[in-house]
Coordinates of N, CA and C in Angstrom, one line a residue:
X103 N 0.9 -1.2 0.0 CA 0.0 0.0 0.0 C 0.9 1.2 0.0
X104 N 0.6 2.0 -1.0 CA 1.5 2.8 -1.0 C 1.2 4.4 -0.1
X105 N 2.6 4.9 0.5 CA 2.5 5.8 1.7 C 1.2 7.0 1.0
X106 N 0.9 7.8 1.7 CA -0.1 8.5 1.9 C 0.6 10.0 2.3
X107 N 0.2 11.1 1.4 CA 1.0 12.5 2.0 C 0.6 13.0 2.6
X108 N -0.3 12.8 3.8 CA -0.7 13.0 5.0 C -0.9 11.9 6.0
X109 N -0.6 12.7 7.2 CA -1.4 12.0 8.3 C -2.4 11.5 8.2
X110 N -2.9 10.4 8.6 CA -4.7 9.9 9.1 C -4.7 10.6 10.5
X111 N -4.9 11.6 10.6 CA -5.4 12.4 11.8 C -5.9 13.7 11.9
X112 N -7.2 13.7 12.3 CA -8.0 15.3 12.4 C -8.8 15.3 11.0
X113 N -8.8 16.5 10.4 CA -9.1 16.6 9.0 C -8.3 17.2 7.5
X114 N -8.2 16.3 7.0 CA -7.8 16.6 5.2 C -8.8 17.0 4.4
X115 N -8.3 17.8 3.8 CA -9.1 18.0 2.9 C -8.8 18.1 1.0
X116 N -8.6 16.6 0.4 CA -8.1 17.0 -1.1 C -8.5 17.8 -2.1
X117 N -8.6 18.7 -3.0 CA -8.8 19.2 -3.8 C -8.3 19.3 -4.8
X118 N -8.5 19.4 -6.5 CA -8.4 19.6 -7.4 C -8.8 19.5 -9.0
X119 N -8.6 19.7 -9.5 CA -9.7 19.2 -11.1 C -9.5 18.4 -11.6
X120 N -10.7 17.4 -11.9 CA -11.1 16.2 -12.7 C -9.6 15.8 -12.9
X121 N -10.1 14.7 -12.7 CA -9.5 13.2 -13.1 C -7.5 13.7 -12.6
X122 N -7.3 14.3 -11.3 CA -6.0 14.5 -10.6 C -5.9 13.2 -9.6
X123 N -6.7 12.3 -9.4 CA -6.2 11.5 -8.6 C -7.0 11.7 -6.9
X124 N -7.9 12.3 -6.9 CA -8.5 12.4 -5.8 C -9.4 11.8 -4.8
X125 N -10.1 10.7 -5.6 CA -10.9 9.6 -4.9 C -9.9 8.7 -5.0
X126 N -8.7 8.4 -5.8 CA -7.9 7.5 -5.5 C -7.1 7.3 -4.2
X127 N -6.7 9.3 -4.0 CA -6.0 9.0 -2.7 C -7.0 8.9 -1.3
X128 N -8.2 9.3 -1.7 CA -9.5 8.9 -0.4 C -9.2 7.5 -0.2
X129 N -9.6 6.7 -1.5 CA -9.5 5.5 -1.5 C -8.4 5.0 -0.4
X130 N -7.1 5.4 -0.8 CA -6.0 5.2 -0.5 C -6.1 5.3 1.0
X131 N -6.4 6.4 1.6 CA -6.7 6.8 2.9 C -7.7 5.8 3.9
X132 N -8.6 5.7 2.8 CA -9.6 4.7 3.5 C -9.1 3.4 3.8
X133 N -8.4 2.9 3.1 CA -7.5 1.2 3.2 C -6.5 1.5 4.1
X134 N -5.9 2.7 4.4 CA -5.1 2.7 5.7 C -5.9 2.7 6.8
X135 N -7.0 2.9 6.8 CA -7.3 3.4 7.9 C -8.0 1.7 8.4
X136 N -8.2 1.1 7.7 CA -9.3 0.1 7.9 C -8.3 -1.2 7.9
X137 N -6.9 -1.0 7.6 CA -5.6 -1.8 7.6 C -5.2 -1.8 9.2
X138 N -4.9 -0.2 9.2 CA -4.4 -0.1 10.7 C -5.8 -0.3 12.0
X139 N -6.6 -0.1 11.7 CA -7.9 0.2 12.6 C -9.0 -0.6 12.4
X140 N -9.2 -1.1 11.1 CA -10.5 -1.9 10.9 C -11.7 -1.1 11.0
X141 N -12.6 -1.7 10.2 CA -13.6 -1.2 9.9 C -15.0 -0.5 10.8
X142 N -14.7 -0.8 12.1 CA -15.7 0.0 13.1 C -15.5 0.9 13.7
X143 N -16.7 1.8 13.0 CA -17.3 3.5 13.3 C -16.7 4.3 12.0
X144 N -16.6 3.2 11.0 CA -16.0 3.9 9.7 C -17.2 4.5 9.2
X145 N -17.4 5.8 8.6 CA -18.4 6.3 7.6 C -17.7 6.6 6.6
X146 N -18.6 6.2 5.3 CA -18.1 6.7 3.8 C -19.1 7.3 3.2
X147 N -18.9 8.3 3.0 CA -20.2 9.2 2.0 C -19.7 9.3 1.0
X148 N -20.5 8.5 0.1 CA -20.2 8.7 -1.4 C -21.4 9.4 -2.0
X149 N -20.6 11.1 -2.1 CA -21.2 12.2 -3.5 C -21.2 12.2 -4.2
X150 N -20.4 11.7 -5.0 CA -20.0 11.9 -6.1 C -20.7 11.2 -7.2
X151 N -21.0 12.2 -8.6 CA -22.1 11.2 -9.7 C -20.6 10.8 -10.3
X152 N -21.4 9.8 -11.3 CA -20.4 9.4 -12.3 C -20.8 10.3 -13.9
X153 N -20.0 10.8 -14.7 CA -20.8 11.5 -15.5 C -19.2 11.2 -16.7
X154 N -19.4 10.9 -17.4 CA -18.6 10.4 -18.9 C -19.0 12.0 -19.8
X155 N -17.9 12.7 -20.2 CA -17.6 13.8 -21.1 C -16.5 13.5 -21.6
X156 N -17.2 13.3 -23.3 CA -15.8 13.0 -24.3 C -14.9 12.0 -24.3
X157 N -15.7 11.3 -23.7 CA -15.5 9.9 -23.4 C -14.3 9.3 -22.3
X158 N -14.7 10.4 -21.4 CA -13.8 10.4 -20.0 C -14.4 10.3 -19.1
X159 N -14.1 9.6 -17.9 CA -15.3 9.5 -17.3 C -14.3 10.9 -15.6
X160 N -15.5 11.4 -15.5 CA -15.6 12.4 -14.5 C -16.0 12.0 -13.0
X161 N -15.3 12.2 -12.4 CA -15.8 11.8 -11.3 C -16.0 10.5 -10.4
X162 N -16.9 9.8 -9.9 CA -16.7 8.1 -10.2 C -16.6 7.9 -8.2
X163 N -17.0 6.8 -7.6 CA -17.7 6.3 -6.6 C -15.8 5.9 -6.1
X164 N -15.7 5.7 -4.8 CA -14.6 5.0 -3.8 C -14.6 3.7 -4.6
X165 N -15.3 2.4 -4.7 CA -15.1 1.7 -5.8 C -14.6 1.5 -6.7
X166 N -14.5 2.4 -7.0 CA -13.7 2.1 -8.6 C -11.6 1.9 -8.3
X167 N -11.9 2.4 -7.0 CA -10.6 2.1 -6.6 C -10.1 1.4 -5.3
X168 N -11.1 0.4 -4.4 CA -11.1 -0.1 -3.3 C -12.8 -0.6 -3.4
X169 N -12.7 -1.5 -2.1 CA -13.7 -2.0 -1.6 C -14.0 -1.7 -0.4
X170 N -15.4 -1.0 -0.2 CA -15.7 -0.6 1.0 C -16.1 -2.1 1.9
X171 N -15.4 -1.7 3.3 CA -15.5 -3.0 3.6 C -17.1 -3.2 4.5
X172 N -17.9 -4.4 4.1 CA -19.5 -4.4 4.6 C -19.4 -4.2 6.3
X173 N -18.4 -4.0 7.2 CA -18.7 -3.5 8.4 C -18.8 -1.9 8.6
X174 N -18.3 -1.4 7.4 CA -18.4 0.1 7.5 C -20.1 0.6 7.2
X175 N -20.4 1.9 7.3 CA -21.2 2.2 6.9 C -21.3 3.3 6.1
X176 N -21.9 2.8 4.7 CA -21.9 3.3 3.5 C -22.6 3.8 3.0
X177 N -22.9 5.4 3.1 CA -23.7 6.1 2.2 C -23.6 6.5 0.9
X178 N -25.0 6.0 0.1 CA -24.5 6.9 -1.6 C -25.4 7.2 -1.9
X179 N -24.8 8.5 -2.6 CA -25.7 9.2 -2.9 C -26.3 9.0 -4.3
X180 N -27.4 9.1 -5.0 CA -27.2 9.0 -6.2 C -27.2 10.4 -7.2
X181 N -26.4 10.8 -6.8 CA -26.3 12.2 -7.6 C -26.2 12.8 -8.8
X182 N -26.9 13.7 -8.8 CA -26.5 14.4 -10.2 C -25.4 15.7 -9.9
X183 N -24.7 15.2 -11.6 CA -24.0 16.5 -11.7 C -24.5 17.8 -12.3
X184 N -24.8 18.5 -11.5 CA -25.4 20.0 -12.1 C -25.6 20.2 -13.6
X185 N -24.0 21.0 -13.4 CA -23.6 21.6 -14.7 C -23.4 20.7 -15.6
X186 N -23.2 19.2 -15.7 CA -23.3 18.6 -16.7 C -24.6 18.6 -17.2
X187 N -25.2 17.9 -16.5 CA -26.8 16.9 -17.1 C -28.3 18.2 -17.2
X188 N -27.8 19.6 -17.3 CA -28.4 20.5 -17.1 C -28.7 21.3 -18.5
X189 N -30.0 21.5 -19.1 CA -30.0 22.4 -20.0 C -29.9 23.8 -19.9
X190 N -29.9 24.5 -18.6 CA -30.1 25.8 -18.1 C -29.6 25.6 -17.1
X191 N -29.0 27.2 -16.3 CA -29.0 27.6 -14.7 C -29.7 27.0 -13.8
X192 N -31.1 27.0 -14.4 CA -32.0 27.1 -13.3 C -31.9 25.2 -13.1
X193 N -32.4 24.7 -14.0 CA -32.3 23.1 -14.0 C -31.1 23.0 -13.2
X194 N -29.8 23.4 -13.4 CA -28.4 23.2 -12.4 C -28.9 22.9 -10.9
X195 N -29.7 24.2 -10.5 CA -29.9 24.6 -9.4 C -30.9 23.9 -9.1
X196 N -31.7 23.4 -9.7 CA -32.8 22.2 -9.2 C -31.8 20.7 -8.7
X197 N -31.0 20.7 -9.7 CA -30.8 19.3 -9.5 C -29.5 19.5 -8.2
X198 N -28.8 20.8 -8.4 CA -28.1 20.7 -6.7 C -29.0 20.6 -6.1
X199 N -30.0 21.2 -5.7 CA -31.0 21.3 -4.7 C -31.7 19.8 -4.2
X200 N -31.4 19.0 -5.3 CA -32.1 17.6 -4.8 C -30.7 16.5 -4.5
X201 N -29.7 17.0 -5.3 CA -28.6 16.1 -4.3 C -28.5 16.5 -2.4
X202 N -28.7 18.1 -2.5 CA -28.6 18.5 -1.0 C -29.2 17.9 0.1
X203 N -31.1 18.1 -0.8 CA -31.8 17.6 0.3 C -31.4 15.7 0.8
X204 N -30.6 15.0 -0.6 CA -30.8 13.4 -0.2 C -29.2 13.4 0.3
X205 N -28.5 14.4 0.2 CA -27.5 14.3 1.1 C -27.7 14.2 2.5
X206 N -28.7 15.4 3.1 CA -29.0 15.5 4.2 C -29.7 14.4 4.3
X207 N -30.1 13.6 4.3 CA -30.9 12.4 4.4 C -29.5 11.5 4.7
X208 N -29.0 10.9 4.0 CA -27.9 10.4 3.8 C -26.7 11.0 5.7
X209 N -26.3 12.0 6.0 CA -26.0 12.6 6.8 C -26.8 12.2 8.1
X210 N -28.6 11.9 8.0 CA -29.2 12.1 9.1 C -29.1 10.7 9.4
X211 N -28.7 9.5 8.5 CA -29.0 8.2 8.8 C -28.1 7.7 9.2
X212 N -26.3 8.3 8.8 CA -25.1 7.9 9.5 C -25.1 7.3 11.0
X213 N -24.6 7.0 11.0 CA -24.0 6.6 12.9 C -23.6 8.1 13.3
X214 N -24.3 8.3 14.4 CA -24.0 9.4 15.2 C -22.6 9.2 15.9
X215 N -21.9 8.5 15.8 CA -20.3 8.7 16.7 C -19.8 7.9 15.5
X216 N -18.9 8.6 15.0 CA -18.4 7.6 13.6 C -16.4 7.7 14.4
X217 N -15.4 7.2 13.9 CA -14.3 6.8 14.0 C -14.1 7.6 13.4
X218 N -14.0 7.5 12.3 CA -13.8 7.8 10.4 C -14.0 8.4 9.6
X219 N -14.4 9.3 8.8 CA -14.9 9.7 8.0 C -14.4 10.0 6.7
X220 N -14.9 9.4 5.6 CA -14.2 9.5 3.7 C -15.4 10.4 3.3
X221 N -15.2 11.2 2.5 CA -16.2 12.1 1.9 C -15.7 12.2 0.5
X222 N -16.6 11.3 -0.5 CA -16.4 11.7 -2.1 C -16.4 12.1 -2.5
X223 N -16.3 13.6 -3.6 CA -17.2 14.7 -4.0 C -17.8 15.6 -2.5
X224 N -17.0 16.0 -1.7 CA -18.2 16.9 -0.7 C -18.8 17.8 -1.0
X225 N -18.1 18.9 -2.0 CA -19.3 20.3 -2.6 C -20.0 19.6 -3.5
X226 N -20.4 18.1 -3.8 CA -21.6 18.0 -4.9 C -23.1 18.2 -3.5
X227 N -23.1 18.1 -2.5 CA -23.9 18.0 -1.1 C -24.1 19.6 -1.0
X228 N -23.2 20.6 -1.4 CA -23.0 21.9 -1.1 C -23.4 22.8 -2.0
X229 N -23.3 22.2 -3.4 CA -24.1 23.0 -4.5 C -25.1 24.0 -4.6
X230 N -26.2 23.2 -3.5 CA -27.3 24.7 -3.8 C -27.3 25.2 -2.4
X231 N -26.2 25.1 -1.7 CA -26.4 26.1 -0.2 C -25.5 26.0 0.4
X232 N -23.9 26.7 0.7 CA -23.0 26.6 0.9 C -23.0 26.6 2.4
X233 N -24.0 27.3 3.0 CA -24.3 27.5 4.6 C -24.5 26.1 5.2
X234 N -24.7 25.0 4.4 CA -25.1 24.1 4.6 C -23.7 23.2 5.2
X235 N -22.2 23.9 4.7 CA -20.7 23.0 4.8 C -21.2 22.6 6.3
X236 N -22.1 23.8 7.5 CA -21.3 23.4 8.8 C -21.7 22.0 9.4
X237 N -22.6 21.7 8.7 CA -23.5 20.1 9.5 C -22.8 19.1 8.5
X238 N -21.6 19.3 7.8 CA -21.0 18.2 6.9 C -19.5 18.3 7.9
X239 N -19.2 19.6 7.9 CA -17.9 19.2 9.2 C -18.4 19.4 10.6
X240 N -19.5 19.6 10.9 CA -19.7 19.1 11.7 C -19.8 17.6 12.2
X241 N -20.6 17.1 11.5 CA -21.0 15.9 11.4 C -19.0 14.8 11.4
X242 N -18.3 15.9 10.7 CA -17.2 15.2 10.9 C -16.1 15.3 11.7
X243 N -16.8 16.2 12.8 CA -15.8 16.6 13.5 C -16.0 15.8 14.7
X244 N -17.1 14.9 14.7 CA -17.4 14.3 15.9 C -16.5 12.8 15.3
X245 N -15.4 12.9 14.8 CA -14.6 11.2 14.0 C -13.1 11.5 14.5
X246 N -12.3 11.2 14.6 CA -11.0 11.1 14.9 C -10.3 11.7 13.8
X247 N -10.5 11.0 12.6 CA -9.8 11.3 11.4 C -11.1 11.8 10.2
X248 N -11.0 12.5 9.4 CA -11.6 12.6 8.7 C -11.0 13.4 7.0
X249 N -11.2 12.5 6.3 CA -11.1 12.7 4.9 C -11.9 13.0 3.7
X250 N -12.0 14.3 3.1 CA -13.2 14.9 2.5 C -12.0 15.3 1.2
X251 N -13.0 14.5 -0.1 CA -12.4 15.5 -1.5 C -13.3 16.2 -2.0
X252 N -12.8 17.5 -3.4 CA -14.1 18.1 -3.5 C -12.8 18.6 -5.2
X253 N -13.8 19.0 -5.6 CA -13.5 19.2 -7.1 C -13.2 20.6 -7.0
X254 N -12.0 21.4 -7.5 CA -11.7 22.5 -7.6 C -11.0 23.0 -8.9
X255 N -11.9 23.6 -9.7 CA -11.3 24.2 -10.9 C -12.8 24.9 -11.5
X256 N -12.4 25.8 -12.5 CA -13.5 27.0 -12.9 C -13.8 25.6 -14.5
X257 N -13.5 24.9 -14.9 CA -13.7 24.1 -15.8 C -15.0 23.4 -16.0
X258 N -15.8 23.2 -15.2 CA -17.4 23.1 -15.4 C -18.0 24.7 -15.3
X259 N -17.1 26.0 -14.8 CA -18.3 26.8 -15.3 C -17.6 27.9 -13.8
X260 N -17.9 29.2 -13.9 CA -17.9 29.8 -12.7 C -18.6 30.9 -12.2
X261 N -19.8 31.0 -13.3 CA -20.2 32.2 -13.3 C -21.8 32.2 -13.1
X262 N -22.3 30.9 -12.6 CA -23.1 30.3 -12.5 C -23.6 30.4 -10.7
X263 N -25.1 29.9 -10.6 CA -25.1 29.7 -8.8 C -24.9 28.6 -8.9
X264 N -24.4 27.7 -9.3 CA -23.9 26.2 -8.5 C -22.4 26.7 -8.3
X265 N -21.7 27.0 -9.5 CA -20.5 27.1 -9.0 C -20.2 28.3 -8.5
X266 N -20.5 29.5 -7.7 CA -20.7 30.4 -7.2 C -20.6 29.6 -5.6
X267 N -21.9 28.9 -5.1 CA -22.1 28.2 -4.1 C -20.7 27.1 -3.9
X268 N -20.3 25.9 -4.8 CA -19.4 25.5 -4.6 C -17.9 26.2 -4.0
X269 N -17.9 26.9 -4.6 CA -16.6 28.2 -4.5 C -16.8 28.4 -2.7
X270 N -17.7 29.2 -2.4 CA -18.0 29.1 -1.2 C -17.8 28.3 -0.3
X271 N -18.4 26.9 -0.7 CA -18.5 25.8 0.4 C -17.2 25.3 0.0
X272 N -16.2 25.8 -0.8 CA -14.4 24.9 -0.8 C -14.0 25.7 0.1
X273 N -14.4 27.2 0.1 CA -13.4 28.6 1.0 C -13.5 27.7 2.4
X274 N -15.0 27.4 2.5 CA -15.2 27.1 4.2 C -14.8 25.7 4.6
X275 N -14.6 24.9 3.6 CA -14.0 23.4 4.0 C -12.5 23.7 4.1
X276 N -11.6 25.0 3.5 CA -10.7 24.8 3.4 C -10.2 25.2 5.1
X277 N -11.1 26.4 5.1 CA -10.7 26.9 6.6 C -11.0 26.0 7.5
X278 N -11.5 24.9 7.3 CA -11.6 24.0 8.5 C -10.8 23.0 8.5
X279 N -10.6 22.5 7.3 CA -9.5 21.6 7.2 C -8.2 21.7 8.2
X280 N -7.6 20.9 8.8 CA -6.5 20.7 9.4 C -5.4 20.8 8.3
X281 N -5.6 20.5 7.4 CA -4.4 20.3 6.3 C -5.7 20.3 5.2
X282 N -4.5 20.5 4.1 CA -5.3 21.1 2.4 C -4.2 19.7 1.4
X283 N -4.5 19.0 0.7 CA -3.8 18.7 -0.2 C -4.3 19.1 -1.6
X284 N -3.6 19.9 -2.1 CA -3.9 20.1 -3.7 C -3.0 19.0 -4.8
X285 N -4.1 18.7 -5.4 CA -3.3 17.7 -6.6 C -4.1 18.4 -7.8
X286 N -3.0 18.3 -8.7 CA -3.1 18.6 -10.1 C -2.5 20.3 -10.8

């Protein structure tokens, strides 16, 4: 298993644009953690949609690069990506608006004392309400370790309210973050 450029302790937070390696190093994070500690009070929230542009695929589940192990507890979401799957603004902001609300669902059914925490995509949860970051670090502040990625680049759009709101909720993950890794 290959080393990891942070600690497992407190909170990380990865950032950067499509297809840099970012659910890989979650992934990565997650198999240490479940190596050295095993799988109980682990939480994994998987945000992230899967969305293929130009025959690349964007984005994409903890899966595709590990196995969540069945003692953990595994949330997913089934998301849409805004600014892809959207013919307008407004459609964008509907469809953040319905990942938010099944995020918070997702959020309210976790284990209330988690160990752990992996977060796939965290601003796809953040999309249509940035005010919304504090009950996602909150919710992860009550874990030992906690690991959250989140997509950072003006490349799906910036001028828009999803990515307006996103922008926002990276500022306030970043300032919470114990550590920042940028890749790409």
């Amino acid at each position: 298993m290959p080393d990891l450029p942070f600690p497992l302790s407190s909170s990380t937070l990865v950032v950067g644009p499509s297809n840099t390696g970012k659910t890989r190093l979650t992934a990565q994070a997650l198999d240490s953690w479940v190596t050295e500690h095993g799988p109980e009070g682990v939480v994994v929230l998987e945000f992230a949609p899967e969305v293929e542009r130009d025959g690349v695929l964007l984005g994409g589940r903890l899966s595709r690069f590990t196995e969540v192990p069945d003692d953990a507890w595994h949330g997913v979401l089934e998301a849409h990506a805004p600014r892809s799957a959207s013919e307008s603004e407004e459609e964008a902001r509907e469809l953040a608006s319905e990942n938010a609300a099944n995020a918070g669902r997702l959020l309210d059914a976790a284990p209330a004392n988690p160990t752990a925490v992996f977060v796939n995509d965290a601003t796809i949860a953040l999309q249509a309400d940035a005010d919304a970051t504090g009950r996602l670090t909150s919710y992860c502040d009550r874990a030992d370790v906690a690991v959250l990625n989140a997509f950072e680049s003006d490349e799906l759009g910036s001028d828009d309210a999803v990515s307006r709101n996103e922008r926002a909720a990276l500022r306030r993950l970043r300032a919470w973050a114990e550590r920042v890794v940028e890749l790409g």
